[in-house]
PDB file of C-alpha atoms in Angstrom:
ATOM      1  CA  ASN W  15      80.392 190.441 103.032  1.00 44.00           C
ATOM      2  CA  PHE W  16      80.041 187.159 104.872  1.00 40.00           C
ATOM      3  CA  ASN W  17      78.976 188.339 107.891  1.00 43.00           C
ATOM      4  CA  ILE W  18      76.235 189.569 106.119  1.00 44.00           C
ATOM      5  CA  TYR W  19      74.687 186.794 103.600  1.00 41.00           C
ATOM      6  CA  ASN W  20      75.433 184.477 106.581  1.00 40.00           C
ATOM      7  CA  SER W  21      72.744 186.599 109.051  1.00 48.00           C
ATOM      8  CA  LEU W  22      70.561 186.237 106.525  1.00 47.00           C
ATOM      9  CA  LEU W  23      70.119 182.735 105.577  1.00 47.00           C
ATOM     10  CA  SER W  24      69.790 181.945 109.871  1.00 54.00           C
ATOM     11  CA  GLU W  25      67.166 184.379 109.750  1.00 63.00           C
ATOM     12  CA  PHE W  26      66.002 182.094 106.969  1.00 61.00           C
ATOM     13  CA  GLY W  27      66.346 179.031 107.528  1.00 72.00           C
ATOM     14  CA  VAL W  28      65.651 179.261 111.218  1.00 83.00           C
ATOM     15  CA  LEU W  29      61.885 180.333 110.762  1.00 87.00           C
ATOM     16  CA  GLY W  30      61.991 177.976 108.025  1.00 88.00           C
ATOM     17  CA  PHE W  31      62.750 175.107 110.473  1.00 88.00           C
ATOM     18  CA  GLU W  32      60.637 176.171 113.302  1.00 92.00           C
ATOM     19  CA  TYR W  33      57.150 176.789 111.153  1.00 92.00           C
ATOM     20  CA  GLY W  34      57.877 172.757 109.626  1.00 93.00           C
ATOM     21  CA  TYR W  35      58.084 172.437 113.614  1.00 93.00           C
ATOM     22  CA  ALA W  36      54.657 174.275 114.036  1.00 95.00           C
ATOM     23  CA  MET W  37      53.372 172.475 111.265  1.00 94.00           C
ATOM     24  CA  SER W  38      54.677 168.563 112.785  1.00 94.00           C
ATOM     25  CA  SER W  39      53.681 169.718 116.498  1.00 94.00           C
ATOM     26  CA  PRO W  40      49.934 170.950 116.296  1.00 94.00           C
ATOM     27  CA  ARG W  41      49.294 171.130 119.706  1.00 94.00           C
ATOM     28  CA  ALA W  42      52.776 173.078 120.947  1.00 96.00           C
ATOM     29  CA  LEU W  43      53.036 176.642 121.156  1.00 97.00           C
ATOM     30  CA  VAL W  44      56.246 177.364 118.371  1.00 96.00           C
ATOM     31  CA  LEU W  45      57.794 181.376 118.819  1.00 95.00           C
ATOM     32  CA  TRP W  46      60.349 182.439 116.691  1.00 91.00           C
ATOM     33  CA  GLU W  47      61.689 185.573 118.156  1.00 88.00           C
ATOM     34  CA  ALA W  48      63.487 188.039 115.825  1.00 84.00           C
ATOM     35  CA  GLN W  49      67.167 189.279 117.287  1.00 78.00           C
ATOM     36  CA  PHE W  50      65.178 192.340 115.785  1.00 74.00           C
ATOM     37  CA  GLY W  51      62.207 193.080 113.990  1.00 71.00           C
ATOM     38  CA  ASP W  52      64.001 194.817 110.891  1.00 74.00           C
ATOM     39  CA  PHE W  53      66.174 191.157 110.816  1.00 77.00           C
ATOM     40  CA  VAL W  54      62.631 189.008 109.841  1.00 83.00           C
ATOM     41  CA  ASN W  55      63.844 190.958 106.211  1.00 81.00           C
ATOM     42  CA  GLY W  56      66.480 187.498 105.423  1.00 81.00           C
ATOM     43  CA  ALA W  57      62.965 185.206 106.005  1.00 84.00           C
ATOM     44  CA  GLN W  58      60.789 187.293 103.346  1.00 88.00           C
ATOM     45  CA  VAL W  59      59.753 184.039 101.385  1.00 88.00           C
ATOM     46  CA  ILE W  60      58.341 181.946 104.114  1.00 91.00           C
ATOM     47  CA  ILE W  61      56.879 184.804 105.248  1.00 92.00           C
ATOM     48  CA  ASP W  62      55.116 185.147 101.262  1.00 93.00           C
ATOM     49  CA  GLN W  63      55.396 181.579 100.802  1.00 93.00           C
ATOM     50  CA  PHE W  64      54.433 179.961 103.427  1.00 94.00           C
ATOM     51  CA  ILE W  65      52.490 181.722 106.043  1.00 94.00           C
ATOM     52  CA  SER W  66      50.714 183.768 104.385  1.00 96.00           C
ATOM     53  CA  SER W  67      49.012 181.723 102.309  1.00 95.00           C
ATOM     54  CA  ALA W  68      49.696 177.729 103.195  1.00 95.00           C
ATOM     55  CA  GLU W  69      46.230 177.464 104.271  1.00 96.00           C
ATOM     56  CA  SER W  70      44.955 178.659 101.589  1.00 95.00           C
ATOM     57  CA  LYS W  71      47.310 176.532  98.151  1.00 95.00           C
ATOM     58  CA  TRP W  72      47.987 173.447 100.133  1.00 94.00           C
ATOM     59  CA  GLN W  73      44.750 173.973 102.955  1.00 95.00           C
ATOM     60  CA  ARG W  74      47.983 173.009 105.615  1.00 94.00           C
ATOM     61  CA  MET W  75      47.507 174.777 109.571  1.00 96.00           C
ATOM     62  CA  ASN W  76      50.150 176.717 111.142  1.00 97.00           C
ATOM     63  CA  GLY W  77      50.221 177.840 114.366  1.00 97.00           C
ATOM     64  CA  LEU W  78      53.504 179.615 114.774  1.00 96.00           C
ATOM     65  CA  VAL W  79      54.031 182.244 116.552  1.00 97.00           C
ATOM     66  CA  MET W  80      56.624 185.591 115.324  1.00 94.00           C
ATOM     67  CA  LEU W  81      57.784 187.745 117.603  1.00 93.00           C
ATOM     68  CA  LEU W  82      59.461 190.716 115.541  1.00 91.00           C
ATOM     69  CA  PRO W  83      60.488 193.269 118.332  1.00 88.00           C
ATOM     70  CA  HIS W  84      59.411 196.902 116.432  1.00 87.00           C
ATOM     71  CA  GLY W  85      59.959 200.677 118.096  1.00 83.00           C
ATOM     72  CA  TYR W  86      61.437 203.619 117.244  1.00 85.00           C
ATOM     73  CA  GLU W  87      63.685 203.257 119.204  1.00 82.00           C
ATOM     74  CA  GLY W  88      66.949 205.510 118.479  1.00 78.00           C
ATOM     75  CA  GLN W  89      68.667 202.294 117.171  1.00 79.00           C
ATOM     76  CA  GLY W  90      68.482 203.643 113.763  1.00 78.00           C
ATOM     77  CA  PRO W  91      67.736 201.457 110.010  1.00 77.00           C
ATOM     78  CA  GLU W  92      67.642 197.467 111.362  1.00 73.00           C
ATOM     79  CA  HIS W  93      67.824 197.956 114.283  1.00 79.00           C
ATOM     80  CA  SER W  94      63.636 200.198 114.648  1.00 82.00           C
ATOM     81  CA  SER W  95      60.723 199.142 112.359  1.00 88.00           C
ATOM     82  CA  CYS W  96      59.354 195.290 111.353  1.00 89.00           C
ATOM     83  CA  ARG W  97      57.616 196.469 108.381  1.00 92.00           C
ATOM     84  CA  PRO W  98      54.432 196.242 109.629  1.00 94.00           C
ATOM     85  CA  GLU W  99      52.995 197.100 106.906  1.00 95.00           C
ATOM     86  CA  ARG W 100      54.155 194.371 104.931  1.00 95.00           C
ATOM     87  CA  PHE W 101      52.707 191.951 107.204  1.00 96.00           C
ATOM     88  CA  LEU W 102      49.052 193.831 106.723  1.00 97.00           C
ATOM     89  CA  GLN W 103      49.618 194.313 102.655  1.00 96.00           C
ATOM     90  CA  LEU W 104      49.591 190.256 103.250  1.00 96.00           C
ATOM     91  CA  SER W 105      46.595 190.080 105.772  1.00 97.00           C
ATOM     92  CA  ALA W 106      43.525 189.286 104.048  1.00 95.00           C
ATOM     93  CA  GLU W 107      40.428 186.553 104.588  1.00 94.00           C
ATOM     94  CA  TYR W 108      41.334 185.303 108.299  1.00 96.00           C
ATOM     95  CA  ASN W 109      44.814 184.534 106.992  1.00 97.00           C
ATOM     96  CA  MET W 110      46.766 184.837 109.659  1.00 97.00           C
ATOM     97  CA  ILE W 111      46.664 187.086 113.333  1.00 98.00           C
ATOM     98  CA  VAL W 112      48.778 190.250 113.534  1.00 98.00           C
ATOM     99  CA  ALA W 113      48.383 192.030 117.288  1.00 97.00           C
ATOM    100  CA  ASN W 114      50.834 194.651 119.014  1.00 96.00           C
ATOM    101  CA  PRO W 115      49.651 194.022 123.034  1.00 95.00           C
ATOM    102  CA  THR W 116      50.998 196.184 125.235  1.00 95.00           C
ATOM    103  CA  THR W 117      50.102 194.984 128.787  1.00 95.00           C
ATOM    104  CA  PRO W 118      51.440 191.956 129.584  1.00 95.00           C
ATOM    105  CA  ALA W 119      48.067 190.149 130.830  1.00 96.00           C
ATOM    106  CA  ASN W 120      47.106 190.815 126.842  1.00 97.00           C
ATOM    107  CA  PHE W 121      50.108 189.134 126.075  1.00 96.00           C
ATOM    108  CA  PHE W 122      49.522 186.521 127.385  1.00 97.00           C
ATOM    109  CA  HIS W 123      45.724 185.373 126.945  1.00 97.00           C
ATOM    110  CA  LEU W 124      47.221 186.235 122.674  1.00 97.00           C
ATOM    111  CA  LEU W 125      49.364 183.380 123.241  1.00 97.00           C
ATOM    112  CA  ARG W 126      47.170 180.921 125.447  1.00 97.00           C
ATOM    113  CA  ARG W 127      44.604 181.815 122.854  1.00 97.00           C
ATOM    114  CA  GLN W 128      47.084 180.248 119.937  1.00 97.00           C
ATOM    115  CA  VAL W 129      46.483 176.696 121.689  1.00 95.00           C
ATOM    116  CA  ALA W 130      43.516 177.059 123.147  1.00 96.00           C
ATOM    117  CA  TRP W 131      41.955 177.326 119.668  1.00 96.00           C
ATOM    118  CA  PRO W 132      40.722 173.931 118.300  1.00 96.00           C
ATOM    119  CA  PHE W 133      42.284 175.627 114.834  1.00 96.00           C
ATOM    120  CA  ARG W 134      45.526 177.022 113.906  1.00 97.00           C
ATOM    121  CA  LYS W 135      46.495 180.328 112.842  1.00 97.00           C
ATOM    122  CA  PRO W 136      50.019 182.546 112.652  1.00 97.00           C
ATOM    123  CA  CYS W 137      50.345 185.061 114.997  1.00 98.00           C
ATOM    124  CA  ILE W 138      52.767 188.073 113.879  1.00 97.00           C
ATOM    125  CA  VAL W 139      53.742 189.995 117.236  1.00 96.00           C
ATOM    126  CA  PHE W 140      55.109 193.411 117.024  1.00 93.00           C
ATOM    127  CA  SER W 141      57.176 194.101 120.860  1.00 84.00           C
ATOM    128  CA  PRO W 142      59.038 196.546 121.279  1.00 82.00           C
ATOM    129  CA  LYS W 143      61.936 195.993 123.524  1.00 83.00           C
ATOM    130  CA  SER W 144      61.405 198.948 125.330  1.00 85.00           C
ATOM    131  CA  LEU W 145      58.045 197.601 126.974  1.00 86.00           C
ATOM    132  CA  LEU W 146      59.844 195.154 128.703  1.00 84.00           C
ATOM    133  CA  ARG W 147      61.207 197.341 131.753  1.00 87.00           C
ATOM    134  CA  HIS W 148      58.483 200.057 130.981  1.00 90.00           C
ATOM    135  CA  PRO W 149      56.985 201.041 134.689  1.00 90.00           C
ATOM    136  CA  LEU W 150      53.716 201.537 133.464  1.00 91.00           C
ATOM    137  CA  VAL W 151      53.465 197.736 131.272  1.00 91.00           C
ATOM    138  CA  VAL W 152      52.080 195.972 134.390  1.00 93.00           C
ATOM    139  CA  SER W 153      48.893 193.538 134.694  1.00 95.00           C
ATOM    140  CA  PRO W 154      47.733 191.823 137.966  1.00 94.00           C
ATOM    141  CA  VAL W 155      47.861 188.684 138.868  1.00 95.00           C
ATOM    142  CA  LYS W 156      43.778 188.428 138.578  1.00 95.00           C
ATOM    143  CA  GLU W 157      43.928 189.313 134.659  1.00 95.00           C
ATOM    144  CA  PHE W 158      46.051 186.685 133.997  1.00 96.00           C
ATOM    145  CA  THR W 159      43.813 184.406 135.784  1.00 95.00           C
ATOM    146  CA  SER W 160      40.538 185.604 134.743  1.00 93.00           C
ATOM    147  CA  GLY W 161      39.500 186.843 131.031  1.00 91.00           C
ATOM    148  CA  THR W 162      40.734 186.841 127.403  1.00 96.00           C
ATOM    149  CA  PHE W 163      42.661 188.458 124.984  1.00 97.00           C
ATOM    150  CA  ALA W 164      41.752 192.204 124.548  1.00 97.00           C
ATOM    151  CA  GLU W 165      41.338 193.004 120.324  1.00 98.00           C
ATOM    152  CA  VAL W 166      40.534 196.854 121.262  1.00 98.00           C
ATOM    153  CA  LEU W 167      41.119 198.683 124.757  1.00 97.00           C
ATOM    154  CA  ASP W 168      39.408 201.029 125.785  1.00 96.00           C
ATOM    155  CA  ASP W 169      41.040 204.449 127.948  1.00 95.00           C
ATOM    156  CA  PRO W 170      40.413 203.140 131.713  1.00 91.00           C
ATOM    157  CA  SER W 171      40.537 207.352 132.431  1.00 90.00           C
ATOM    158  CA  ALA W 172      38.165 209.248 130.248  1.00 91.00           C
ATOM    159  CA  SER W 173      34.849 210.202 131.489  1.00 91.00           C
ATOM    160  CA  PRO W 174      32.640 209.953 128.399  1.00 91.00           C
ATOM    161  CA  LYS W 175      31.233 213.533 128.323  1.00 92.00           C
ATOM    162  CA  ASP W 176      34.654 214.964 128.604  1.00 93.00           C
ATOM    163  CA  ILE W 177      35.854 214.127 125.884  1.00 95.00           C
ATOM    164  CA  ARG W 178      35.823 215.485 122.347  1.00 95.00           C
ATOM    165  CA  ARG W 179      39.051 213.617 120.264  1.00 96.00           C
ATOM    166  CA  VAL W 180      39.636 210.627 120.349  1.00 97.00           C
ATOM    167  CA  VAL W 181      43.005 208.698 119.520  1.00 97.00           C
ATOM    168  CA  LEU W 182      43.087 205.303 117.639  1.00 98.00           C
ATOM    169  CA  CYS W 183      46.641 203.942 118.205  1.00 97.00           C
ATOM    170  CA  SER W 184      48.476 200.186 118.340  1.00 96.00           C
ATOM    171  CA  GLY W 185      51.352 199.161 120.345  1.00 93.00           C
ATOM    172  CA  LYS W 186      54.234 201.199 122.522  1.00 93.00           C
ATOM    173  CA  ILE W 187      53.506 204.915 121.119  1.00 95.00           C
ATOM    174  CA  TYR W 188      50.329 204.361 123.770  1.00 96.00           C
ATOM    175  CA  TYR W 189      52.730 205.477 126.640  1.00 95.00           C
ATOM    176  CA  ASP W 190      54.245 208.412 124.770  1.00 94.00           C
ATOM    177  CA  LEU W 191      50.628 209.731 123.844  1.00 96.00           C
ATOM    178  CA  ILE W 192      49.519 209.116 127.708  1.00 94.00           C
ATOM    179  CA  GLU W 193      52.647 210.517 129.093  1.00 94.00           C
ATOM    180  CA  ALA W 194      52.168 213.816 127.349  1.00 94.00           C
ATOM    181  CA  GLN W 195      48.502 213.408 128.108  1.00 94.00           C
ATOM    182  CA  GLN W 196      49.675 213.320 131.317  1.00 92.00           C
ATOM    183  CA  LYS W 197      51.728 216.081 131.704  1.00 93.00           C
ATOM    184  CA  LYS W 198      50.029 219.269 129.387  1.00 94.00           C
ATOM    185  CA  LYS W 199      46.725 217.556 131.861  1.00 93.00           C
ATOM    186  CA  VAL W 200      44.490 217.228 129.040  1.00 92.00           C
ATOM    187  CA  LYS W 201      41.429 216.226 130.365  1.00 92.00           C
ATOM    188  CA  ASP W 202      39.528 215.867 126.372  1.00 94.00           C
ATOM    189  CA  THR W 203      40.712 212.538 124.705  1.00 96.00           C
ATOM    190  CA  ALA W 204      39.978 209.591 125.045  1.00 96.00           C
ATOM    191  CA  ILE W 205      42.919 207.612 123.660  1.00 97.00           C
ATOM    192  CA  ILE W 206      42.110 204.076 122.308  1.00 98.00           C
ATOM    193  CA  ARG W 207      44.411 201.117 121.687  1.00 97.00           C
ATOM    194  CA  ILE W 208      44.227 198.379 118.804  1.00 98.00           C
ATOM    195  CA  GLU W 209      45.706 195.548 120.102  1.00 98.00           C
ATOM    196  CA  GLN W 210      44.785 193.205 117.379  1.00 98.00           C
ATOM    197  CA  LEU W 211      45.017 194.726 113.719  1.00 98.00           C
ATOM    198  CA  HIS W 212      44.289 191.348 111.651  1.00 98.00           C
ATOM    199  CA  PRO W 213      41.283 190.468 111.188  1.00 98.00           C
ATOM    200  CA  PHE W 214      40.247 194.346 112.348  1.00 98.00           C
ATOM    201  CA  PRO W 215      38.288 194.362 115.217  1.00 97.00           C
ATOM    202  CA  GLU W 216      35.484 196.026 113.847  1.00 96.00           C
ATOM    203  CA  LYS W 217      32.661 195.337 116.422  1.00 96.00           C
ATOM    204  CA  GLN W 218      34.930 195.746 119.236  1.00 97.00           C
ATOM    205  CA  LEU W 219      35.893 198.803 118.240  1.00 97.00           C
ATOM    206  CA  LYS W 220      32.406 200.391 117.178  1.00 95.00           C
ATOM    207  CA  SER W 221      30.528 199.016 120.116  1.00 95.00           C
ATOM    208  CA  ILE W 222      33.512 201.240 122.122  1.00 96.00           C
ATOM    209  CA  LEU W 223      33.046 204.808 119.622  1.00 95.00           C
ATOM    210  CA  LYS W 224      30.054 204.548 120.509  1.00 94.00           C
ATOM    211  CA  ARG W 225      30.916 206.025 124.192  1.00 94.00           C
ATOM    212  CA  TYR W 226      32.351 208.660 122.512  1.00 94.00           C
ATOM    213  CA  LYS W 227      29.917 210.551 120.660  1.00 89.00           C
ATOM    214  CA  ASP W 228      30.085 214.050 119.362  1.00 88.00           C
ATOM    215  CA  THR W 229      34.178 213.682 118.759  1.00 93.00           C
ATOM    216  CA  LYS W 230      36.947 213.824 116.276  1.00 95.00           C
ATOM    217  CA  LEU W 231      38.330 210.891 115.303  1.00 95.00           C
ATOM    218  CA  VAL W 232      42.874 210.531 114.881  1.00 96.00           C
ATOM    219  CA  TRP W 233      45.497 207.923 114.102  1.00 97.00           C
ATOM    220  CA  ALA W 234      48.522 207.856 115.671  1.00 97.00           C
ATOM    221  CA  GLN W 235      51.207 206.385 115.330  1.00 96.00           C
ATOM    222  CA  GLU W 236      55.426 206.956 115.485  1.00 93.00           C
ATOM    223  CA  GLU W 237      55.857 205.386 111.985  1.00 93.00           C
ATOM    224  CA  PRO W 238      56.621 207.831 109.388  1.00 92.00           C
ATOM    225  CA  ALA W 239      53.117 207.723 106.525  1.00 93.00           C
ATOM    226  CA  ASN W 240      54.266 205.387 104.366  1.00 94.00           C
ATOM    227  CA  MET W 241      55.124 202.781 106.591  1.00 93.00           C
ATOM    228  CA  GLY W 242      53.687 201.551 109.839  1.00 94.00           C
ATOM    229  CA  CYS W 243      49.191 201.435 109.903  1.00 96.00           C
ATOM    230  CA  LEU W 244      47.999 203.909 108.489  1.00 96.00           C
ATOM    231  CA  SER W 245      47.101 203.003 104.987  1.00 96.00           C
ATOM    232  CA  TYR W 246      45.445 199.581 106.419  1.00 97.00           C
ATOM    233  CA  ILE W 247      43.619 201.970 109.077  1.00 97.00           C
ATOM    234  CA  LEU W 248      42.588 203.774 106.093  1.00 95.00           C
ATOM    235  CA  ARG W 249      41.550 200.847 104.279  1.00 95.00           C
ATOM    236  CA  MET W 250      39.599 199.134 107.163  1.00 96.00           C
ATOM    237  CA  MET W 251      38.042 202.333 108.996  1.00 94.00           C
ATOM    238  CA  SER W 252      36.664 204.311 105.585  1.00 91.00           C
ATOM    239  CA  LYS W 253      33.400 204.747 107.169  1.00 85.00           C
ATOM    240  CA  TYR W 254      34.827 206.338 109.048  1.00 85.00           C
ATOM    241  CA  GLU W 255      36.516 210.412 108.974  1.00 78.00           C
ATOM    242  CA  LEU W 256      40.140 210.191 110.318  1.00 76.00           C
TER     243      LEU W 256
END
């Protein structure tokens, strides 16, 4: 089918172009967005051979940002998953940033950090389309004008002395979890968001988990067990009982 071939070729070519543009303009914030995250399949060679490995192979930094809409929102295959597990399997030795921000301000600071750093790293952002219109996904102006990117976000409503279970998650499932929590009036569970998956924010997460003692730790994701972040989280948190 010519249309399918043309679509795959365009993703490959456009991502390659943007990667080259970011290479030649290191001070610019260069973003490439897939219409749906799944469409990144056609550009996998660029990701494998350049984005994830160029700094190690050729000592060439690149600050390209890839925006990949990701989320199980009822639109079926090719419109649901940007394959987070693939990017996390390629993540090692600080070769790139992999993030799944849940607030506008944190997303802003993530992008600002890309150009504020004295070095460059590719940045992969999982950004579900439904959060663009979600009534809870808002940030006050002061959070844009001050502060920095938060790799981990604690539960703002949790009282540590009442918590018996801590749920770790990343991305849009957080809003599904708090909706269920409020509906069922659950008071003994804290929901913590891991906004940056790689490099894994071990120190930041450990600092937050210290607040919750004698609790059961759970990882939640909307993807099947063999997809998403689960295997990566189990590897990064092998010291914890999940």
